[in-house]
Amino acid sequence: MDIQVQGDLMEKIVSLCKRRGFIFQSSEIYGGFNGFWDYGPYGSMLKKAVEQLWWNEMVETRNNVVGLDSTIICHPKTWKASGHVDRFGDIMCDCKDCKTRFRVDQMPDPKTCTNCGSHNLTEPREFNLMMKTYVGPVFDEEHIAYLRAESCQPIFLDFNLIRIATRQQLPFGIAQIGKAFRNEITPRMFTFRSREFTQMEMEFFCADEGSMDWFNYWREQRVNYYKNKLGFRDDEIRLHPHDKLAHYAKAAVDIEFLFPFGWGELEGIHHRGTWDLSQHQKFSEQNLEYLDQATGKRFIPTVVETSVGLDRTILAIFCHAYCEDKAPTQKEGMDEDVRIVLRFPARIAPIQVAVLPLSKKLNEQAEMLQKKVSSYYRTELDVTGNIGKRYRRQDEIGTPFCLTYDFESDNDNAVTVRERDSMAQERVPIAELKKYLDNKIYGW
Ligand code: GAP
């Protein structure tokens, strides 16, 4: 049924996202703001659903991982200790003629301006990616603070408090979902590289001995999640071990997704050694050692991290889900035409169930049904246009199930359920809808 997606897939996704209110440029009325994106009504529902899926997978279904929701701005010493203030940057150079700035590692020839061909370039220099602000009434060096560049640092700051409060013993993890900010020089590829984005990170604390087993465990867990929960195919994701490792790390691997512009990093699994806790112990002068009750030994725990961008996950979901196939049409002189469908997994679709009255005369009953169904699923009442057009509109926003309330429904207390991917229709009694949809959406 699928036909080749014609034309540039990225362009189609960007345009669909704007047209249907998923994702659009921030501050568009001022000409937009490069590297910043807003999630509209359907986009924010999708975002929350993907967040919840990750949280459920990483925290709610595990007894040895707990959650945190920390501030975005934390003590400025944090970023000195973590190394971000001194070393978190890209090596850049400027063309003195056309004034374009480049990341040196992305230039085909570091001696030639990629824009105008000039050789009149500045010496390469480091450009720090941390976003600065001031806290307090005085705007001077002493009052500089930073918007966090990764959501995980507060996890290390709060490690002891959380361990004691939750009575967790090693090995255990702390997870956090939250905003991160980087002054990226070349934000690009829609939301792929943004200046404000959301990360979903989990830091797993363990003894150094056995830490590579945990690294392998989390790598497997995360790959299985992409395959089983998001439905990514074997040819869409791959593992890419890092060529260079930080001096404190034993291993690092990226899970990459095949975006329309090529393979790109989706998630990093990092062995961080004892680096972060040791640094915060040194800078805070607080003891962050763990006492092993069984052996009586004190040591700084080793950390294995899983770190993924929510925005990149959503972009990958769009790339995976976007599809064009053929469907019957009521257009004059045509039996079928191209149908755009977002084949989102039903559990994360922004609208899981749309309720469609066949005629305006049935709006009231349909609205009553939608109210009932909305206790269990994300729903929408879709009343305008002929039924065929409404199905297409729902296909385009990825709604897996449409319930059509027709003139028979008043008599037989049943509705027609139309399934997005197969377009198959089935009559289901209203009393059995929950059981039917739970099974289809969650496999219960
Ligand atoms: N705590 C480790 C860390 O932050 P990272 O590889 O810099 O590691 C982890 O980032 C993930 O965050 C990436 O795999 C990516 O999904 C996401 N990410 C990083 N920079 C991003 C950006 N500028 N825009 C969108 N997502 C980004």
PDB file of N, CA, C and O in Angstrom, residues 232-293:
ATOM      1  N   PHE A 232      10.816   1.498  16.040  1.00  0.00           N
ATOM      2  CA  PHE A 232      11.866   1.782  15.057  1.00  0.00           C
ATOM      3  C   PHE A 232      12.406   0.458  14.503  1.00  0.00           C
ATOM      4  O   PHE A 232      12.592  -0.510  15.234  1.00  0.00           O
ATOM      5  N   ARG A 233      12.652   0.470  13.184  1.00  0.00           N
ATOM      6  CA  ARG A 233      13.119  -0.750  12.519  1.00  0.00           C
ATOM      7  C   ARG A 233      14.640  -0.916  12.689  1.00  0.00           C
ATOM      8  O   ARG A 233      15.349   0.043  12.972  1.00  0.00           O
ATOM      9  N   ASP A 234      15.105  -2.154  12.443  1.00  0.00           N
ATOM     10  CA  ASP A 234      16.548  -2.439  12.539  1.00  0.00           C
ATOM     11  C   ASP A 234      17.363  -1.552  11.607  1.00  0.00           C
ATOM     12  O   ASP A 234      18.493  -1.191  11.921  1.00  0.00           O
ATOM     13  N   ASP A 235      16.779  -1.221  10.433  1.00  0.00           N
ATOM     14  CA  ASP A 235      17.562  -0.405   9.488  1.00  0.00           C
ATOM     15  C   ASP A 235      17.448   1.092   9.788  1.00  0.00           C
ATOM     16  O   ASP A 235      18.018   1.915   9.087  1.00  0.00           O
ATOM     17  N   GLU A 236      16.728   1.464  10.847  1.00  0.00           N
ATOM     18  CA  GLU A 236      16.605   2.888  11.196  1.00  0.00           C
ATOM     19  C   GLU A 236      17.510   3.286  12.352  1.00  0.00           C
ATOM     20  O   GLU A 236      17.737   4.473  12.579  1.00  0.00           O
ATOM     21  N   ILE A 237      17.937   2.311  13.159  1.00  0.00           N
ATOM     22  CA  ILE A 237      18.827   2.679  14.275  1.00  0.00           C
ATOM     23  C   ILE A 237      20.096   1.832  14.242  1.00  0.00           C
ATOM     24  O   ILE A 237      20.104   0.706  13.749  1.00  0.00           O
ATOM     25  N   ARG A 238      21.170   2.428  14.743  1.00  0.00           N
ATOM     26  CA  ARG A 238      22.430   1.685  14.829  1.00  0.00           C
ATOM     27  C   ARG A 238      23.245   2.219  16.007  1.00  0.00           C
ATOM     28  O   ARG A 238      22.977   3.318  16.513  1.00  0.00           O
ATOM     29  N   LEU A 239      24.217   1.422  16.419  1.00  0.00           N
ATOM     30  CA  LEU A 239      25.090   1.837  17.519  1.00  0.00           C
ATOM     31  C   LEU A 239      26.383   2.384  16.940  1.00  0.00           C
ATOM     32  O   LEU A 239      26.922   1.824  15.978  1.00  0.00           O
ATOM     33  N   HIS A 240      26.857   3.469  17.522  1.00  0.00           N
ATOM     34  CA  HIS A 240      28.101   4.063  17.031  1.00  0.00           C
ATOM     35  C   HIS A 240      29.009   4.347  18.234  1.00  0.00           C
ATOM     36  O   HIS A 240      28.827   5.341  18.934  1.00  0.00           O
ATOM     37  N   PRO A 241      29.991   3.455  18.483  1.00  0.00           N
ATOM     38  CA  PRO A 241      30.888   3.692  19.625  1.00  0.00           C
ATOM     39  C   PRO A 241      31.733   4.941  19.379  1.00  0.00           C
ATOM     40  O   PRO A 241      32.104   5.222  18.244  1.00  0.00           O
ATOM     41  N   HIS A 242      32.023   5.694  20.449  1.00  0.00           N
ATOM     42  CA  HIS A 242      32.844   6.907  20.301  1.00  0.00           C
ATOM     43  C   HIS A 242      34.283   6.530  19.962  1.00  0.00           C
ATOM     44  O   HIS A 242      34.824   5.575  20.509  1.00  0.00           O
ATOM     45  N   ASP A 243      34.890   7.312  19.057  1.00  0.00           N
ATOM     46  CA  ASP A 243      36.301   7.062  18.707  1.00  0.00           C
ATOM     47  C   ASP A 243      37.208   7.501  19.854  1.00  0.00           C
ATOM     48  O   ASP A 243      38.164   6.826  20.208  1.00  0.00           O
ATOM     49  N   LYS A 244      36.879   8.681  20.424  1.00  0.00           N
ATOM     50  CA  LYS A 244      37.727   9.202  21.513  1.00  0.00           C
ATOM     51  C   LYS A 244      36.931   9.178  22.798  1.00  0.00           C
ATOM     52  O   LYS A 244      35.761   9.569  22.809  1.00  0.00           O
ATOM     53  N   LEU A 245      37.586   8.753  23.886  1.00  0.00           N
ATOM     54  CA  LEU A 245      36.886   8.726  25.183  1.00  0.00           C
ATOM     55  C   LEU A 245      37.459   9.797  26.100  1.00  0.00           C
ATOM     56  O   LEU A 245      38.657  10.096  26.027  1.00  0.00           O
ATOM     57  N   ALA A 246      36.594  10.348  26.979  1.00  0.00           N
ATOM     58  CA  ALA A 246      37.088  11.257  28.014  1.00  0.00           C
ATOM     59  C   ALA A 246      38.058  10.450  28.896  1.00  0.00           C
ATOM     60  O   ALA A 246      37.911   9.224  29.013  1.00  0.00           O
ATOM     61  N   HIS A 247      39.023  11.141  29.502  1.00  0.00           N
ATOM     62  CA  HIS A 247      40.076  10.425  30.246  1.00  0.00           C
ATOM     63  C   HIS A 247      39.522   9.567  31.385  1.00  0.00           C
ATOM     64  O   HIS A 247      40.107   8.577  31.764  1.00  0.00           O
ATOM     65  N   TYR A 248      38.321   9.942  31.916  1.00  0.00           N
ATOM     66  CA  TYR A 248      37.753   9.213  33.061  1.00  0.00           C
ATOM     67  C   TYR A 248      36.793   8.101  32.629  1.00  0.00           C
ATOM     68  O   TYR A 248      36.317   7.345  33.449  1.00  0.00           O
ATOM     69  N   ALA A 249      36.489   7.998  31.327  1.00  0.00           N
ATOM     70  CA  ALA A 249      35.424   7.079  30.882  1.00  0.00           C
ATOM     71  C   ALA A 249      35.976   5.755  30.388  1.00  0.00           C
ATOM     72  O   ALA A 249      37.065   5.693  29.825  1.00  0.00           O
ATOM     73  N   LYS A 250      35.205   4.686  30.621  1.00  0.00           N
ATOM     74  CA  LYS A 250      35.631   3.380  30.114  1.00  0.00           C
ATOM     75  C   LYS A 250      34.968   3.064  28.781  1.00  0.00           C
ATOM     76  O   LYS A 250      35.430   2.193  28.056  1.00  0.00           O
ATOM     77  N   ALA A 251      33.820   3.718  28.500  1.00  0.00           N
ATOM     78  CA  ALA A 251      33.104   3.419  27.251  1.00  0.00           C
ATOM     79  C   ALA A 251      32.074   4.501  26.970  1.00  0.00           C
ATOM     80  O   ALA A 251      31.608   5.185  27.885  1.00  0.00           O
ATOM     81  N   ALA A 252      31.734   4.660  25.710  1.00  0.00           N
ATOM     82  CA  ALA A 252      30.652   5.581  25.308  1.00  0.00           C
ATOM     83  C   ALA A 252      30.149   5.146  23.943  1.00  0.00           C
ATOM     84  O   ALA A 252      30.945   4.800  23.063  1.00  0.00           O
ATOM     85  N   VAL A 253      28.839   5.127  23.799  1.00  0.00           N
ATOM     86  CA  VAL A 253      28.266   4.723  22.519  1.00  0.00           C
ATOM     87  C   VAL A 253      27.044   5.599  22.224  1.00  0.00           C
ATOM     88  O   VAL A 253      26.314   5.985  23.140  1.00  0.00           O
ATOM     89  N   ASP A 254      26.872   5.956  20.953  1.00  0.00           N
ATOM     90  CA  ASP A 254      25.666   6.695  20.554  1.00  0.00           C
ATOM     91  C   ASP A 254      24.679   5.722  19.941  1.00  0.00           C
ATOM     92  O   ASP A 254      25.075   4.820  19.197  1.00  0.00           O
ATOM     93  N   ILE A 255      23.406   5.938  20.219  1.00  0.00           N
ATOM     94  CA  ILE A 255      22.367   5.263  19.448  1.00  0.00           C
ATOM     95  C   ILE A 255      21.983   6.265  18.370  1.00  0.00           C
ATOM     96  O   ILE A 255      21.562   7.388  18.687  1.00  0.00           O
ATOM     97  N   GLU A 256      22.188   5.902  17.127  1.00  0.00           N
ATOM     98  CA  GLU A 256      21.914   6.838  16.023  1.00  0.00           C
ATOM     99  C   GLU A 256      20.642   6.436  15.285  1.00  0.00           C
ATOM    100  O   GLU A 256      20.300   5.253  15.210  1.00  0.00           O
ATOM    101  N   PHE A 257      19.981   7.449  14.722  1.00  0.00           N
ATOM    102  CA  PHE A 257      18.764   7.226  13.926  1.00  0.00           C
ATOM    103  C   PHE A 257      19.053   7.690  12.502  1.00  0.00           C
ATOM    104  O   PHE A 257      19.773   8.677  12.300  1.00  0.00           O
ATOM    105  N   LEU A 258      18.467   6.990  11.539  1.00  0.00           N
ATOM    106  CA  LEU A 258      18.670   7.387  10.143  1.00  0.00           C
ATOM    107  C   LEU A 258      17.649   8.471   9.771  1.00  0.00           C
ATOM    108  O   LEU A 258      16.528   8.176   9.365  1.00  0.00           O
ATOM    109  N   PHE A 259      18.043   9.740   9.972  1.00  0.00           N
ATOM    110  CA  PHE A 259      17.191  10.877   9.594  1.00  0.00           C
ATOM    111  C   PHE A 259      17.290  11.064   8.074  1.00  0.00           C
ATOM    112  O   PHE A 259      18.215  10.532   7.443  1.00  0.00           O
ATOM    113  N   PRO A 260      16.377  11.849   7.471  1.00  0.00           N
ATOM    114  CA  PRO A 260      16.464  12.064   6.018  1.00  0.00           C
ATOM    115  C   PRO A 260      17.788  12.708   5.605  1.00  0.00           C
ATOM    116  O   PRO A 260      18.225  12.561   4.492  1.00  0.00           O
ATOM    117  N   PHE A 261      18.463  13.414   6.533  1.00  0.00           N
ATOM    118  CA  PHE A 261      19.734  14.056   6.197  1.00  0.00           C
ATOM    119  C   PHE A 261      20.930  13.182   6.564  1.00  0.00           C
ATOM    120  O   PHE A 261      22.075  13.607   6.515  1.00  0.00           O
ATOM    121  N   GLY A 262      20.674  11.944   6.973  1.00  0.00           N
ATOM    122  CA  GLY A 262      21.762  11.007   7.303  1.00  0.00           C
ATOM    123  C   GLY A 262      21.658  10.516   8.740  1.00  0.00           C
ATOM    124  O   GLY A 262      20.720  10.869   9.461  1.00  0.00           O
ATOM    125  N   TRP A 263      22.647   9.695   9.154  1.00  0.00           N
ATOM    126  CA  TRP A 263      22.643   9.179  10.529  1.00  0.00           C
ATOM    127  C   TRP A 263      22.926  10.306  11.506  1.00  0.00           C
ATOM    128  O   TRP A 263      23.824  11.122  11.268  1.00  0.00           O
ATOM    129  N   GLY A 264      22.164  10.384  12.568  1.00  0.00           N
ATOM    130  CA  GLY A 264      22.397  11.432  13.572  1.00  0.00           C
ATOM    131  C   GLY A 264      22.215  10.858  14.968  1.00  0.00           C
ATOM    132  O   GLY A 264      21.428   9.924  15.180  1.00  0.00           O
ATOM    133  N   GLU A 265      22.945  11.445  15.925  1.00  0.00           N
ATOM    134  CA  GLU A 265      22.886  10.949  17.309  1.00  0.00           C
ATOM    135  C   GLU A 265      21.506  11.209  17.910  1.00  0.00           C
ATOM    136  O   GLU A 265      20.984  12.321  17.855  1.00  0.00           O
ATOM    137  N   LEU A 266      20.943  10.148  18.482  1.00  0.00           N
ATOM    138  CA  LEU A 266      19.656  10.262  19.151  1.00  0.00           C
ATOM    139  C   LEU A 266      19.891  10.244  20.662  1.00  0.00           C
ATOM    140  O   LEU A 266      19.318  11.027  21.405  1.00  0.00           O
ATOM    141  N   GLU A 267      20.749   9.328  21.081  1.00  0.00           N
ATOM    142  CA  GLU A 267      20.979   9.123  22.514  1.00  0.00           C
ATOM    143  C   GLU A 267      22.428   8.723  22.743  1.00  0.00           C
ATOM    144  O   GLU A 267      23.026   8.045  21.907  1.00  0.00           O
ATOM    145  N   GLY A 268      22.959   9.131  23.884  1.00  0.00           N
ATOM    146  CA  GLY A 268      24.301   8.696  24.256  1.00  0.00           C
ATOM    147  C   GLY A 268      24.229   7.822  25.498  1.00  0.00           C
ATOM    148  O   GLY A 268      23.506   8.133  26.442  1.00  0.00           O
ATOM    149  N   ILE A 269      24.965   6.712  25.483  1.00  0.00           N
ATOM    150  CA  ILE A 269      25.131   5.896  26.690  1.00  0.00           C
ATOM    151  C   ILE A 269      26.586   6.103  27.102  1.00  0.00           C
ATOM    152  O   ILE A 269      27.494   5.790  26.319  1.00  0.00           O
ATOM    153  N   HIS A 270      26.769   6.704  28.286  1.00  0.00           N
ATOM    154  CA  HIS A 270      28.133   7.104  28.666  1.00  0.00           C
ATOM    155  C   HIS A 270      28.541   6.476  29.992  1.00  0.00           C
ATOM    156  O   HIS A 270      27.773   6.525  30.952  1.00  0.00           O
ATOM    157  N   HIS A 271      29.735   5.924  30.019  1.00  0.00           N
ATOM    158  CA  HIS A 271      30.359   5.520  31.284  1.00  0.00           C
ATOM    159  C   HIS A 271      31.097   6.768  31.751  1.00  0.00           C
ATOM    160  O   HIS A 271      32.029   7.223  31.084  1.00  0.00           O
ATOM    161  N   ARG A 272      30.668   7.373  32.870  1.00  0.00           N
ATOM    162  CA  ARG A 272      31.268   8.655  33.286  1.00  0.00           C
ATOM    163  C   ARG A 272      32.260   8.480  34.425  1.00  0.00           C
ATOM    164  O   ARG A 272      32.714   9.462  35.017  1.00  0.00           O
ATOM    165  N   GLY A 273      32.563   7.206  34.750  1.00  0.00           N
ATOM    166  CA  GLY A 273      33.506   6.962  35.841  1.00  0.00           C
ATOM    167  C   GLY A 273      33.035   7.653  37.116  1.00  0.00           C
ATOM    168  O   GLY A 273      31.831   7.753  37.378  1.00  0.00           O
ATOM    169  N   THR A 274      34.021   8.155  37.892  1.00  0.00           N
ATOM    170  CA  THR A 274      33.667   8.843  39.138  1.00  0.00           C
ATOM    171  C   THR A 274      33.828  10.354  38.969  1.00  0.00           C
ATOM    172  O   THR A 274      33.812  11.112  39.937  1.00  0.00           O
ATOM    173  N   TRP A 275      34.002  10.781  37.724  1.00  0.00           N
ATOM    174  CA  TRP A 275      34.339  12.183  37.417  1.00  0.00           C
ATOM    175  C   TRP A 275      33.411  13.198  38.083  1.00  0.00           C
ATOM    176  O   TRP A 275      33.851  14.066  38.825  1.00  0.00           O
ATOM    177  N   ASP A 276      32.101  13.069  37.833  1.00  0.00           N
ATOM    178  CA  ASP A 276      31.186  14.136  38.263  1.00  0.00           C
ATOM    179  C   ASP A 276      31.127  14.250  39.789  1.00  0.00           C
ATOM    180  O   ASP A 276      31.256  15.347  40.343  1.00  0.00           O
ATOM    181  N   LEU A 277      30.939  13.102  40.458  1.00  0.00           N
ATOM    182  CA  LEU A 277      30.830  13.176  41.922  1.00  0.00           C
ATOM    183  C   LEU A 277      32.164  13.622  42.534  1.00  0.00           C
ATOM    184  O   LEU A 277      32.186  14.388  43.503  1.00  0.00           O
ATOM    185  N   SER A 278      33.277  13.153  41.977  1.00  0.00           N
ATOM    186  CA  SER A 278      34.588  13.564  42.516  1.00  0.00           C
ATOM    187  C   SER A 278      34.774  15.069  42.386  1.00  0.00           C
ATOM    188  O   SER A 278      35.255  15.733  43.310  1.00  0.00           O
ATOM    189  N   GLN A 279      34.400  15.602  41.215  1.00  0.00           N
ATOM    190  CA  GLN A 279      34.554  17.040  41.001  1.00  0.00           C
ATOM    191  C   GLN A 279      33.673  17.846  41.957  1.00  0.00           C
ATOM    192  O   GLN A 279      34.110  18.840  42.529  1.00  0.00           O
ATOM    193  N   HIS A 280      32.427  17.404  42.137  1.00  0.00           N
ATOM    194  CA  HIS A 280      31.533  18.153  43.040  1.00  0.00           C
ATOM    195  C   HIS A 280      31.970  17.989  44.498  1.00  0.00           C
ATOM    196  O   HIS A 280      31.800  18.911  45.304  1.00  0.00           O
ATOM    197  N   GLN A 281      32.539  16.839  44.822  1.00  0.00           N
ATOM    198  CA  GLN A 281      33.074  16.669  46.176  1.00  0.00           C
ATOM    199  C   GLN A 281      34.205  17.668  46.408  1.00  0.00           C
ATOM    200  O   GLN A 281      34.265  18.342  47.436  1.00  0.00           O
ATOM    201  N   LYS A 282      35.083  17.797  45.390  1.00  0.00           N
ATOM    202  CA  LYS A 282      36.232  18.696  45.508  1.00  0.00           C
ATOM    203  C   LYS A 282      35.762  20.167  45.602  1.00  0.00           C
ATOM    204  O   LYS A 282      36.178  20.900  46.498  1.00  0.00           O
ATOM    205  N   PHE A 283      34.884  20.573  44.740  1.00  0.00           N
ATOM    206  CA  PHE A 283      34.474  21.988  44.694  1.00  0.00           C
ATOM    207  C   PHE A 283      33.552  22.374  45.849  1.00  0.00           C
ATOM    208  O   PHE A 283      33.559  23.514  46.297  1.00  0.00           O
ATOM    209  N   SER A 284      32.736  21.421  46.325  1.00  0.00           N
ATOM    210  CA  SER A 284      31.784  21.762  47.405  1.00  0.00           C
ATOM    211  C   SER A 284      32.379  21.490  48.789  1.00  0.00           C
ATOM    212  O   SER A 284      31.836  21.922  49.798  1.00  0.00           O
ATOM    213  N   GLU A 285      33.462  20.708  48.786  1.00  0.00           N
ATOM    214  CA  GLU A 285      34.096  20.276  50.039  1.00  0.00           C
ATOM    215  C   GLU A 285      33.127  19.491  50.916  1.00  0.00           C
ATOM    216  O   GLU A 285      33.156  19.558  52.144  1.00  0.00           O
ATOM    217  N   GLN A 286      32.196  18.795  50.263  1.00  0.00           N
ATOM    218  CA  GLN A 286      31.268  17.905  50.982  1.00  0.00           C
ATOM    219  C   GLN A 286      31.650  16.470  50.648  1.00  0.00           C
ATOM    220  O   GLN A 286      32.046  16.195  49.514  1.00  0.00           O
ATOM    221  N   ASN A 287      31.472  15.573  51.623  1.00  0.00           N
ATOM    222  CA  ASN A 287      31.810  14.179  51.359  1.00  0.00           C
ATOM    223  C   ASN A 287      30.676  13.498  50.582  1.00  0.00           C
ATOM    224  O   ASN A 287      29.549  13.404  51.071  1.00  0.00           O
ATOM    225  N   LEU A 288      30.974  13.069  49.376  1.00  0.00           N
ATOM    226  CA  LEU A 288      29.943  12.404  48.559  1.00  0.00           C
ATOM    227  C   LEU A 288      30.211  10.906  48.425  1.00  0.00           C
ATOM    228  O   LEU A 288      29.673  10.245  47.538  1.00  0.00           O
ATOM    229  N   GLU A 289      31.051  10.370  49.343  1.00  0.00           N
ATOM    230  CA  GLU A 289      31.348   8.939  49.273  1.00  0.00           C
ATOM    231  C   GLU A 289      30.143   8.114  49.726  1.00  0.00           C
ATOM    232  O   GLU A 289      29.293   8.580  50.482  1.00  0.00           O
ATOM    233  N   TYR A 290      30.150   6.887  49.263  1.00  0.00           N
ATOM    234  CA  TYR A 290      29.091   5.943  49.620  1.00  0.00           C
ATOM    235  C   TYR A 290      29.707   4.879  50.532  1.00  0.00           C
ATOM    236  O   TYR A 290      30.816   4.401  50.282  1.00  0.00           O
ATOM    237  N   LEU A 291      28.964   4.536  51.590  1.00  0.00           N
ATOM    238  CA  LEU A 291      29.460   3.496  52.502  1.00  0.00           C
ATOM    239  C   LEU A 291      28.770   2.181  52.160  1.00  0.00           C
ATOM    240  O   LEU A 291      27.549   2.056  52.280  1.00  0.00           O
ATOM    241  N   ASP A 292      29.557   1.228  51.720  1.00  0.00           N
ATOM    242  CA  ASP A 292      29.003  -0.094  51.404  1.00  0.00           C
ATOM    243  C   ASP A 292      28.815  -0.854  52.724  1.00  0.00           C
ATOM    244  O   ASP A 292      29.791  -1.174  53.408  1.00  0.00           O
ATOM    245  N   GLN A 293      27.540  -1.107  53.064  1.00  0.00           N
ATOM    246  CA  GLN A 293      27.233  -1.731  54.367  1.00  0.00           C
ATOM    247  C   GLN A 293      27.856  -3.120  54.493  1.00  0.00           C
ATOM    248  O   GLN A 293      28.300  -3.516  55.570  1.00  0.00           O
TER     249      GLN A 293
END
